[in-house]
CSV table of C-alpha atoms in Angstrom, one decimal:
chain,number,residue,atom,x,y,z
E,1,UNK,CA,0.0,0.0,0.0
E,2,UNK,CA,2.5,2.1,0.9
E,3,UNK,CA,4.5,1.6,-2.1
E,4,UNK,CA,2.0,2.4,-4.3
E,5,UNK,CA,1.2,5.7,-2.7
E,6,UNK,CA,4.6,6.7,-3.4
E,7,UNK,CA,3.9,5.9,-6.9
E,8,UNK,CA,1.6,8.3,-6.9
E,9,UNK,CA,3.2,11.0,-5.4
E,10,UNK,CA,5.9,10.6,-8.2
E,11,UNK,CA,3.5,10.8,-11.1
E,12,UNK,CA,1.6,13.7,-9.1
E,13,UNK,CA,4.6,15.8,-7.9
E,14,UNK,CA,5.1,17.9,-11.0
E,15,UNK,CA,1.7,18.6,-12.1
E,16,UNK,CA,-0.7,21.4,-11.0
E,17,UNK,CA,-1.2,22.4,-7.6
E,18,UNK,CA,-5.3,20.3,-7.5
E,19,UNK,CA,-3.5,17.4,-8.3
E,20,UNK,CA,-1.4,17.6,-5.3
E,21,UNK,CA,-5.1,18.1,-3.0
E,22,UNK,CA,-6.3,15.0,-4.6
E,23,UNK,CA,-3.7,13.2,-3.4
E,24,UNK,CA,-3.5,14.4,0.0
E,25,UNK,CA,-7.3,13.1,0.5
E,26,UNK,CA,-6.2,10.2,-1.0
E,27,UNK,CA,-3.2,9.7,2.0
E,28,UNK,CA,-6.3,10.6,4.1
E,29,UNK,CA,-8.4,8.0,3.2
E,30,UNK,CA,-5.3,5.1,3.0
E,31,UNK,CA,-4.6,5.9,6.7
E,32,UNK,CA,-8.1,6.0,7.4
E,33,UNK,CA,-8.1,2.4,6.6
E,34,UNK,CA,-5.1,1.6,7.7
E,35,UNK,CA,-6.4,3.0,11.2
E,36,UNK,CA,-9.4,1.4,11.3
E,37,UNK,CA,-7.6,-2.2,10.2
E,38,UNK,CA,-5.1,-1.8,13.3
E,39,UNK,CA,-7.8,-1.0,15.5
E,40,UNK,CA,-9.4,-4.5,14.2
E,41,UNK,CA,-6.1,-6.0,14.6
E,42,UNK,CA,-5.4,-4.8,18.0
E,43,UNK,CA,-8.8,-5.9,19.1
E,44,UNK,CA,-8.7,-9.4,18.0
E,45,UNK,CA,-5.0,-9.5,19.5
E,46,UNK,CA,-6.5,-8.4,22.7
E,47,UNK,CA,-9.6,-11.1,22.5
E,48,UNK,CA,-7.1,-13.4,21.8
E,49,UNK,CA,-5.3,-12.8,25.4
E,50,UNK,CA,-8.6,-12.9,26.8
E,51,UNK,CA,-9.3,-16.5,25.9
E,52,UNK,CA,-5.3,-17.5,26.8
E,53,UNK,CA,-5.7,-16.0,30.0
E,54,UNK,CA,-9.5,-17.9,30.7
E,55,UNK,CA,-8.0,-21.3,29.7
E,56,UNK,CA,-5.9,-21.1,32.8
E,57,UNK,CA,-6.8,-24.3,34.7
E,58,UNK,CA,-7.4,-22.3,37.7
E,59,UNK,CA,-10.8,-21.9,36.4
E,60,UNK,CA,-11.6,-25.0,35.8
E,61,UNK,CA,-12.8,-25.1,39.5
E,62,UNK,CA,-16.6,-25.6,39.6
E,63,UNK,CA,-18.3,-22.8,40.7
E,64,UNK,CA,-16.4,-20.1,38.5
E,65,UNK,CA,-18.5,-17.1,36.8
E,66,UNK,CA,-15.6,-15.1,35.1
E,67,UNK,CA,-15.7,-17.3,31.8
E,68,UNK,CA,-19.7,-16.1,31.3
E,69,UNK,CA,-18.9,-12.7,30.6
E,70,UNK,CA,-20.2,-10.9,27.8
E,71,UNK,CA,-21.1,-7.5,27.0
E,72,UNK,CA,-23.9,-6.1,25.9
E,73,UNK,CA,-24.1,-2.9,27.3
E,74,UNK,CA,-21.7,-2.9,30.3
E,75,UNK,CA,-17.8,-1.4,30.0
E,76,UNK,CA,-16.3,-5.1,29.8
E,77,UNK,CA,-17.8,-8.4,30.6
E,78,UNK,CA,-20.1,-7.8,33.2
E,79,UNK,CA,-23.6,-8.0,31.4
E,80,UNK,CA,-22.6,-12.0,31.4
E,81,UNK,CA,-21.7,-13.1,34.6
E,82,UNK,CA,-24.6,-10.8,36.1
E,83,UNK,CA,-26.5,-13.4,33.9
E,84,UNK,CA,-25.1,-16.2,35.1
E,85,UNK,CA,-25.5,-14.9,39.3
E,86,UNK,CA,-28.8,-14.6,38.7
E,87,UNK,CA,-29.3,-17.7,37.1
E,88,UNK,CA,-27.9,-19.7,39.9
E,89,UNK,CA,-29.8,-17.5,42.6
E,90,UNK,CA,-32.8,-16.3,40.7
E,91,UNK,CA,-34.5,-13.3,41.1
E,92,UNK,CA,-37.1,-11.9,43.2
E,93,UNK,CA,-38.7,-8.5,42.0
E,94,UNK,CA,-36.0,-7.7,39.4
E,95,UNK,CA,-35.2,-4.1,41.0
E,96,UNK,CA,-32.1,-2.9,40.7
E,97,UNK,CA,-30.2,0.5,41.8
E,98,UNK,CA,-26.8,1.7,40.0
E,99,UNK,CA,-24.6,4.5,41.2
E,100,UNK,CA,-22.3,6.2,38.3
E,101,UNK,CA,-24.4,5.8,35.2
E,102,UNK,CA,-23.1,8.6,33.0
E,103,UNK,CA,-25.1,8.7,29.7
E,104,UNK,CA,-27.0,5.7,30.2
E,105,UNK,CA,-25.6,3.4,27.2
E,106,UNK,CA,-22.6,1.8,29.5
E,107,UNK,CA,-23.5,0.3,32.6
E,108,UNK,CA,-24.5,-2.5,34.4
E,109,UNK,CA,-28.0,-2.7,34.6
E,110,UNK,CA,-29.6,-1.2,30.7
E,111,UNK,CA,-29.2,-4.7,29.6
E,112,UNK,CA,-31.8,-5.7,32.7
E,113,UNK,CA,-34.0,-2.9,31.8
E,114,UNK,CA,-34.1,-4.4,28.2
E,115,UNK,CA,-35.0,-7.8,30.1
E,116,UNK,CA,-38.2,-5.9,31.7
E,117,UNK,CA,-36.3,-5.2,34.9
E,118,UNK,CA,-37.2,-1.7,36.8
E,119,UNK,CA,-34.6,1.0,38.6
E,120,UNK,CA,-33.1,3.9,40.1
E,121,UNK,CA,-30.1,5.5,38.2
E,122,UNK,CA,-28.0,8.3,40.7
E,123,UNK,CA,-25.7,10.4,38.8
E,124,UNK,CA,-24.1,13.2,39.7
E,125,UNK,CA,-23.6,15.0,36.4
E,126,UNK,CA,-26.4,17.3,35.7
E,127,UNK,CA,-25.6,17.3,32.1
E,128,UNK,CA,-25.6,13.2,32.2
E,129,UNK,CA,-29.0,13.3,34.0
E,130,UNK,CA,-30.4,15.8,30.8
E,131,UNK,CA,-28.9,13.1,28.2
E,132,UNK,CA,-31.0,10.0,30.3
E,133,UNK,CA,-34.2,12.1,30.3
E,134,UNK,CA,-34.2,13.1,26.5
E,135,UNK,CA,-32.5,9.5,25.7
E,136,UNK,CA,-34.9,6.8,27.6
E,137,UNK,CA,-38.2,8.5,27.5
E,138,UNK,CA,-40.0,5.0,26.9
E,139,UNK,CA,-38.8,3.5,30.2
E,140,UNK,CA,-39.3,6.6,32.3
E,141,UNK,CA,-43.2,7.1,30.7
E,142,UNK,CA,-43.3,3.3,32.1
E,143,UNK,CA,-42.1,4.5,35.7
E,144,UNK,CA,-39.6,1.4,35.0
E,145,UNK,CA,-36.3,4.0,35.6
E,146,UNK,CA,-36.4,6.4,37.6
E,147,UNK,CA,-33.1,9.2,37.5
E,148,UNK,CA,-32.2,11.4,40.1
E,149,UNK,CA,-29.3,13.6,39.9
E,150,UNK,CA,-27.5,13.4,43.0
E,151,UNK,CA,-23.8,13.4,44.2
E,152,UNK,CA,-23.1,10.5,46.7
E,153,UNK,CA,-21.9,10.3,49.8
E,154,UNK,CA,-22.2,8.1,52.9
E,155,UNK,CA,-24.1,10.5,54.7
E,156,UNK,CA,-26.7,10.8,52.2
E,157,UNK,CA,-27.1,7.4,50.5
E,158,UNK,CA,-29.8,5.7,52.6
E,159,UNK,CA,-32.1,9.4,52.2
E,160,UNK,CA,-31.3,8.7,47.9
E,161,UNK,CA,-32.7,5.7,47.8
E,162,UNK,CA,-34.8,4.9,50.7
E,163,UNK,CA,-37.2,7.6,48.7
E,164,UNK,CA,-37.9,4.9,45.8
E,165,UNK,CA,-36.9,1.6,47.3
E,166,UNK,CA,-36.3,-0.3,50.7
E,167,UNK,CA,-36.0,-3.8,51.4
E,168,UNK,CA,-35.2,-6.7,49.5
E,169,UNK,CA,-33.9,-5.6,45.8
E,170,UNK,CA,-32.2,-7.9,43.0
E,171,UNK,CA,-29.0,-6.2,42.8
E,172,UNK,CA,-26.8,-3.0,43.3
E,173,UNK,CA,-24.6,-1.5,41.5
E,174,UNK,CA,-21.7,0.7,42.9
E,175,UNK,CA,-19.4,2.8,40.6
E,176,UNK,CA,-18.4,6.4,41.7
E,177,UNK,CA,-14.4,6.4,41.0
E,178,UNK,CA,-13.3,6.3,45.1
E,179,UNK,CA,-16.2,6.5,47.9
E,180,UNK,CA,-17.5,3.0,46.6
E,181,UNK,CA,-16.3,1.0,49.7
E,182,UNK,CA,-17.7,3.7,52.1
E,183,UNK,CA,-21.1,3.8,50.4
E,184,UNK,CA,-21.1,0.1,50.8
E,185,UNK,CA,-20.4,0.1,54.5
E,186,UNK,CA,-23.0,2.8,55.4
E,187,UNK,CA,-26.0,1.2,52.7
E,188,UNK,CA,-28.7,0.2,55.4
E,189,UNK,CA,-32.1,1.1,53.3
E,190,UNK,CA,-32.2,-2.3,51.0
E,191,UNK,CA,-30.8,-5.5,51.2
E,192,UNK,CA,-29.5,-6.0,47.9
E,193,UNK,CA,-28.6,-9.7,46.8
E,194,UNK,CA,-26.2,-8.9,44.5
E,195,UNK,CA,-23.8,-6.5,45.4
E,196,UNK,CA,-21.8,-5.2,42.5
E,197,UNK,CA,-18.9,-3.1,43.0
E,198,UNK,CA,-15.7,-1.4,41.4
E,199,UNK,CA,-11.9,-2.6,42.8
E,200,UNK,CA,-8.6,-0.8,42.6
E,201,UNK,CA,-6.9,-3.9,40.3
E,202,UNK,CA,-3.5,-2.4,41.4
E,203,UNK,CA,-4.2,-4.2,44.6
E,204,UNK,CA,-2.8,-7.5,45.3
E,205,UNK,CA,-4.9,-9.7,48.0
E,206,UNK,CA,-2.3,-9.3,49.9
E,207,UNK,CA,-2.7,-5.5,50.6
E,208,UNK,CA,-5.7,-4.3,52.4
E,209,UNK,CA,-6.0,-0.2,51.8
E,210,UNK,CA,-8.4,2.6,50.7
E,211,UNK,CA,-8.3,6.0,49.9
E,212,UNK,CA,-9.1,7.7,52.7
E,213,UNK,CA,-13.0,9.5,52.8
E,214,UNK,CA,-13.2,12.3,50.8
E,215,UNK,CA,-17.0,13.3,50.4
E,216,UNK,CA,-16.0,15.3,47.1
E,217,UNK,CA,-13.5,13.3,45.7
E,218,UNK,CA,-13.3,12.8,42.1
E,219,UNK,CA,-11.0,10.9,39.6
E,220,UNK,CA,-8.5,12.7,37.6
E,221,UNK,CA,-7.9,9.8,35.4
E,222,UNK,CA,-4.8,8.6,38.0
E,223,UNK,CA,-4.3,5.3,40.0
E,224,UNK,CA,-5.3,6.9,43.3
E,225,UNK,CA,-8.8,6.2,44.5
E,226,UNK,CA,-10.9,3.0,44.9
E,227,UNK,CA,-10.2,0.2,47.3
E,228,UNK,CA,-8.5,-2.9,47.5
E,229,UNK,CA,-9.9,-5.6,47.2
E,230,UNK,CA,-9.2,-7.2,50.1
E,231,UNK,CA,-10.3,-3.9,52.3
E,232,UNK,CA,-14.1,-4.4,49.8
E,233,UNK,CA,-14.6,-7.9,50.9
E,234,UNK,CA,-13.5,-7.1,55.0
E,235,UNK,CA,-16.4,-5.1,54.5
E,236,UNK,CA,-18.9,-6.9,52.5
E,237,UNK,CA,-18.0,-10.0,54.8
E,238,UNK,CA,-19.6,-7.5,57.6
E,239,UNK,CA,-22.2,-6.7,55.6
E,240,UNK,CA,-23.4,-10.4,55.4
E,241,UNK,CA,-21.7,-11.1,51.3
E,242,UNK,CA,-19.0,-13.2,50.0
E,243,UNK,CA,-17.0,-12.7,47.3
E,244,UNK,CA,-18.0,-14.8,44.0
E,245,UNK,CA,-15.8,-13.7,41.9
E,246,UNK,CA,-13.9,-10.9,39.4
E,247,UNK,CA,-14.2,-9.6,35.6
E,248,UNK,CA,-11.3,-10.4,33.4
E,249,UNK,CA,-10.3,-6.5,33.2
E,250,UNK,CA,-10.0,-6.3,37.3
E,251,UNK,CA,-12.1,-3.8,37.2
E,252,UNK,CA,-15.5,-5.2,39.2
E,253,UNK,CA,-16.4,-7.3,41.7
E,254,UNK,CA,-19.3,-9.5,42.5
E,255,UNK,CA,-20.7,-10.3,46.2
E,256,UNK,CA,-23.5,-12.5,46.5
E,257,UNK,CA,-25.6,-12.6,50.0
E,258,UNK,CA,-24.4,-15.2,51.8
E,259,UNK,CA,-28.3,-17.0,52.1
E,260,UNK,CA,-27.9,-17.3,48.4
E,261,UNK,CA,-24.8,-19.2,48.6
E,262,UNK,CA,-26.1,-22.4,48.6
E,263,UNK,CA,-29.0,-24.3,46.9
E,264,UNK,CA,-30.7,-25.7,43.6
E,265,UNK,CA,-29.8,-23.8,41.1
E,266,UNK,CA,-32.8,-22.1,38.8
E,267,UNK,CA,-31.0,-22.4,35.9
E,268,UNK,CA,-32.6,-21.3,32.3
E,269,UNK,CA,-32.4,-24.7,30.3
E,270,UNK,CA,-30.9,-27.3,32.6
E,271,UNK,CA,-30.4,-27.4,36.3
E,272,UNK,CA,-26.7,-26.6,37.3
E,273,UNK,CA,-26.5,-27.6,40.8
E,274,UNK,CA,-22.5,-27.8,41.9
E,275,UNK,CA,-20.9,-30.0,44.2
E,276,UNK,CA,-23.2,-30.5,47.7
E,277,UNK,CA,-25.3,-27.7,46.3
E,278,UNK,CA,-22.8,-24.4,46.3
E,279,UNK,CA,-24.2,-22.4,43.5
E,280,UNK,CA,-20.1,-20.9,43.7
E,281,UNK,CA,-16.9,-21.4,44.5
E,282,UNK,CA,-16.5,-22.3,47.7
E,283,UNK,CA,-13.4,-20.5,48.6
E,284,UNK,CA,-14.5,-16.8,48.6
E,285,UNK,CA,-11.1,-15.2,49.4
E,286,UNK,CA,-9.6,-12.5,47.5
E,287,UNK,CA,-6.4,-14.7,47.0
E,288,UNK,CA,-8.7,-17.2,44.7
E,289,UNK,CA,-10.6,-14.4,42.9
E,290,UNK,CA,-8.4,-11.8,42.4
E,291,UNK,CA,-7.9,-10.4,39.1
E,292,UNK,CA,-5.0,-8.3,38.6
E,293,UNK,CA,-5.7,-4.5,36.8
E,294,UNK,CA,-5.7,-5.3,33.1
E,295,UNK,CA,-7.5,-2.0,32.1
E,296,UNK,CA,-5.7,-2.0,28.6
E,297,UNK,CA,-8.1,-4.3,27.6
E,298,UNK,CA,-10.5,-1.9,27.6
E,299,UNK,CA,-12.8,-2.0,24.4
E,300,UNK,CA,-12.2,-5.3,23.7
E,301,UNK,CA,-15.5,-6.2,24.7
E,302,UNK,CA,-17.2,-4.9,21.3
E,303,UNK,CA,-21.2,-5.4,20.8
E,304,UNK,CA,-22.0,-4.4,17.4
E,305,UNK,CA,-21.6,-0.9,16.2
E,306,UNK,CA,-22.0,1.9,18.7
E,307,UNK,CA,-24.7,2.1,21.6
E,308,UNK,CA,-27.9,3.6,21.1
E,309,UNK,CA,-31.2,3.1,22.7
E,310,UNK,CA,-35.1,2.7,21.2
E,311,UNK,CA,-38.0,0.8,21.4
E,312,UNK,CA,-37.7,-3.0,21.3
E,313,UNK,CA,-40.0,-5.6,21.1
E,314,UNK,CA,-39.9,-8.6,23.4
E,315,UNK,CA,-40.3,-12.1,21.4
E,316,UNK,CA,-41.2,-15.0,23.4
E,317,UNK,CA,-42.6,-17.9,21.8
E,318,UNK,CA,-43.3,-16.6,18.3
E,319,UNK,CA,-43.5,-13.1,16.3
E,320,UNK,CA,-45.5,-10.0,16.5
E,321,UNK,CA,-45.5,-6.6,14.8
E,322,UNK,CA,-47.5,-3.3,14.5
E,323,UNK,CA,-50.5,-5.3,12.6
E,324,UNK,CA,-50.5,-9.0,14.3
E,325,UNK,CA,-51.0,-9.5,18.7
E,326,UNK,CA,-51.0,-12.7,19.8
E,327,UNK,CA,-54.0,-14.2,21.8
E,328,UNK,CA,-53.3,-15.5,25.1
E,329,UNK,CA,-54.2,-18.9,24.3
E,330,UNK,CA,-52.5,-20.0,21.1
E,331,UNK,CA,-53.3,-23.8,21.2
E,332,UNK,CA,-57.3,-22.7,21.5
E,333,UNK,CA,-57.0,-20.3,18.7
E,334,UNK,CA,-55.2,-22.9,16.9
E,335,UNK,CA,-58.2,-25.2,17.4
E,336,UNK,CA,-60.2,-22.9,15.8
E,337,UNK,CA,-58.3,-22.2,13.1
E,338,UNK,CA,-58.5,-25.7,12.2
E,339,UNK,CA,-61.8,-26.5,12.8
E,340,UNK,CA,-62.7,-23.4,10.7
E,341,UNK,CA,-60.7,-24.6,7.4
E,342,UNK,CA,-60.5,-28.0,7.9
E,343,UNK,CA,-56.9,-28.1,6.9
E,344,UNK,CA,-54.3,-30.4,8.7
E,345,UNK,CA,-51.2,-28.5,9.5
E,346,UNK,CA,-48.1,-31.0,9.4
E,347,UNK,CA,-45.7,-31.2,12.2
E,348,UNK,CA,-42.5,-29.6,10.7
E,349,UNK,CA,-42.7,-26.5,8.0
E,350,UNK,CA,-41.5,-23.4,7.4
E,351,UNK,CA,-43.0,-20.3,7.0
E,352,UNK,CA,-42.9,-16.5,6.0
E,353,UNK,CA,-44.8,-13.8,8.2
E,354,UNK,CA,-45.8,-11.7,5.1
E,355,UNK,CA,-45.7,-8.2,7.3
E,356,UNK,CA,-42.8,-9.2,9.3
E,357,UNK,CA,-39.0,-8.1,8.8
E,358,UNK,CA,-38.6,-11.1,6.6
E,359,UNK,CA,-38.3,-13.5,9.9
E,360,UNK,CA,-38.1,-16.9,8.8
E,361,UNK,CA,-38.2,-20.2,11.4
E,362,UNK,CA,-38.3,-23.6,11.1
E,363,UNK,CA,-41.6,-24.5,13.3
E,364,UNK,CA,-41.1,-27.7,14.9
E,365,UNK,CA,-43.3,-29.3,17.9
E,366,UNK,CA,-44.9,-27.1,19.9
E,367,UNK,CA,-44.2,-23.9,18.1
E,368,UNK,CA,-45.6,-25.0,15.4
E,369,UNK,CA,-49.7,-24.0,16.2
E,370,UNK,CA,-48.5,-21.3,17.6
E,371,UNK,CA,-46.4,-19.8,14.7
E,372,UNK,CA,-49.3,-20.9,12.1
E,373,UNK,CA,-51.7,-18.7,14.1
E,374,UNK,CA,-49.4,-15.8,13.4
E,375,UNK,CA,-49.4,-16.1,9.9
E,376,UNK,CA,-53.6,-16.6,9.9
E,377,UNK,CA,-53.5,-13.5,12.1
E,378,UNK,CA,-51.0,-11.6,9.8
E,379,UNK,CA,-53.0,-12.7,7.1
E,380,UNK,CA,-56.2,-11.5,8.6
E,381,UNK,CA,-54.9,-7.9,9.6
């Protein structure tokens, strides 16, 4: 590439001055793609570490949650191994509260709200709180988020959220850049399950230290700030939570309440029930979940093109659009439909919803009635 741009140059250099314009966009656009193939490059160099360092034996030991990470709208991998917590534990009433949202498109808890969970965002950045009002009008016309713009502190924290919540909630989520561990000590008002919280990765077990209370701290992009995460798990231990684990980047950590700790597993396909029923790892020391500060991997976690919010549709069991709702009882309607042509329907087919975003499915067993009475409905709109 680069040796045929300096081809070009030569057969440019000694004509008129517009040539030479043409072929500086042209540099432009090479190194445009040259950037944008090193940033592929670097990313799939970078996912490639990831699955070296996760192949380490050491979590091989039942219990682990780090290898379910995904993202689809947290910073790294969280989205995935709050999955997996709550499908060992379950869930109660699917309420969370998050601390340190920003803009609403990176966090832990949007993918939950997609899932038809309900919240409280606190953020302290009046201009983040006007980007989350104009951005998720859907879910705050539903009352399923609620925003309030608020700075955090330990004195405060119970008054926050003891306004919209108390009592047992699904989860909590605690990232504010440095009070985090005194926020979690003074939290009185709910009694979260899950506690998620942020970690100073630079940390080894073996150190137990946090930045001293500063009520209007903030992070200037340095290492200071944040606790160890030895010091979060002295207190969460307090608090009645163990330690379940860490993300790959050493960023978070995950505390589950220590009721939760053993049991059946409600898993979402097949029951995973560990060794004499721990839903975890039994060990719960920093020393076994540590993960060292890898923040370099940063944006390796990539889901699709960039985050943006709108309305989504939840599909279920079959297909729906703006012109076809599906009854409540599909075999009955099914019966009817039937009876009403006379027309056998054989067990395995495929079909085309006609106003649908040409969705195609092989219907099989049980989903078969139920996806013929879509297309009679679509038909019938």
């Amino acid at each position: 590439m680069l040796d045929g741009l300096r081809k070009k140059f030569d057969g440019h250099v000694k004509k008129p001055f517009w040539n030479g314009a043409r072929l500086i966009r042209q540099i432009i656009r090479h190194l445009e793609t040259i950037e944008r193939r090193s940033h592929t490059m670097a990313v799939i160099e970078r996912e490639l570490y990831v699955r070296d360092i996760l192949a380490d034996r050491r979590y091989d030991t039942p219990g682990r949650i780090i290898r379910q990470g995904f993202k689809v709208y947290s910073q790294n991998d969280e989205d995935g191994i709050i999955q997996e917590i709550f499908r060992r534990i379950g869930t109660t009433n699917k309420t969370f509260i998050e601390f340190g949202v920003e803009g609403g498109l990176e966090n832990n808890s949007l993918k939950l709200l997609l899932e038809g969970w309900s919240g409280l965002w606190l953020e302290g950045s009046p201009e983040h709180v006007e980007t989350i009002r104009g951005r998720f009008t859907d879910l705050l016309a539903e009352n399923r988020l609620k925003v309030r713009e608020a700075f955090i502190d330990r004195d405060n924290i119970n008054v926050l959220i003891g306004e919209h919540y108390q009592g047992e909630i699904d989860m909590i989520s605690i990232d504010i850049d440095g009070n985090a561990i005194y926020i979690l000590e003074a939290l009185e008002v709910v009694n979260p399950r899950l506690v998620v919280i942020e970690y100073n990765g630079k940390f080894p077990p073996s150190m137990s230290v946090a930045q001293e209370y500063n009520p209007t701290h903030r992070w200037h992009g340095t290492d200071y700030g944040g606790s160890s995460l030895t010091a979060i798990t002295k207190v969460a231990a307090k608090k009645g939570y163990s330690l379940v684990g860490c993300n790959v980047t050493g960023v978070n950590s995950f505390f589950v309440r220590n009721d939760l700790l053993v049991g059946s597993s409600p898993a979402l396909d097949q029951p995973q029930v560990l060794p004499d029923q721990h839903r975890f790892c039994q060990n719960t020391s920093p020393d076994n979940h540590y993960e060292l500060a890898r923040y370099f991997l940063w944006q390796t976690y990539i889901s699709g093109h960039g985050s943006a919010w709108g309305p989504y549709l939840q599909f279920s069991r079959g297909y729906t659009n703006a012109r076809c709702r599906l009854a409540q009882d599909h075999r009955t309607n099914y019966r009817n439909y039937r009876q009403d042509r006379h027309e056998p329907y054989p067990e395995n087919s495929a079909f085309h919803l006609r106003h649908g975003a040409g969705f195609r499915r092989q219907a099989v067993g049980d989903d078969a009635p139920l996806l013929r009475d879509v297309r009679h409905q679509a038909h019938q709109a």
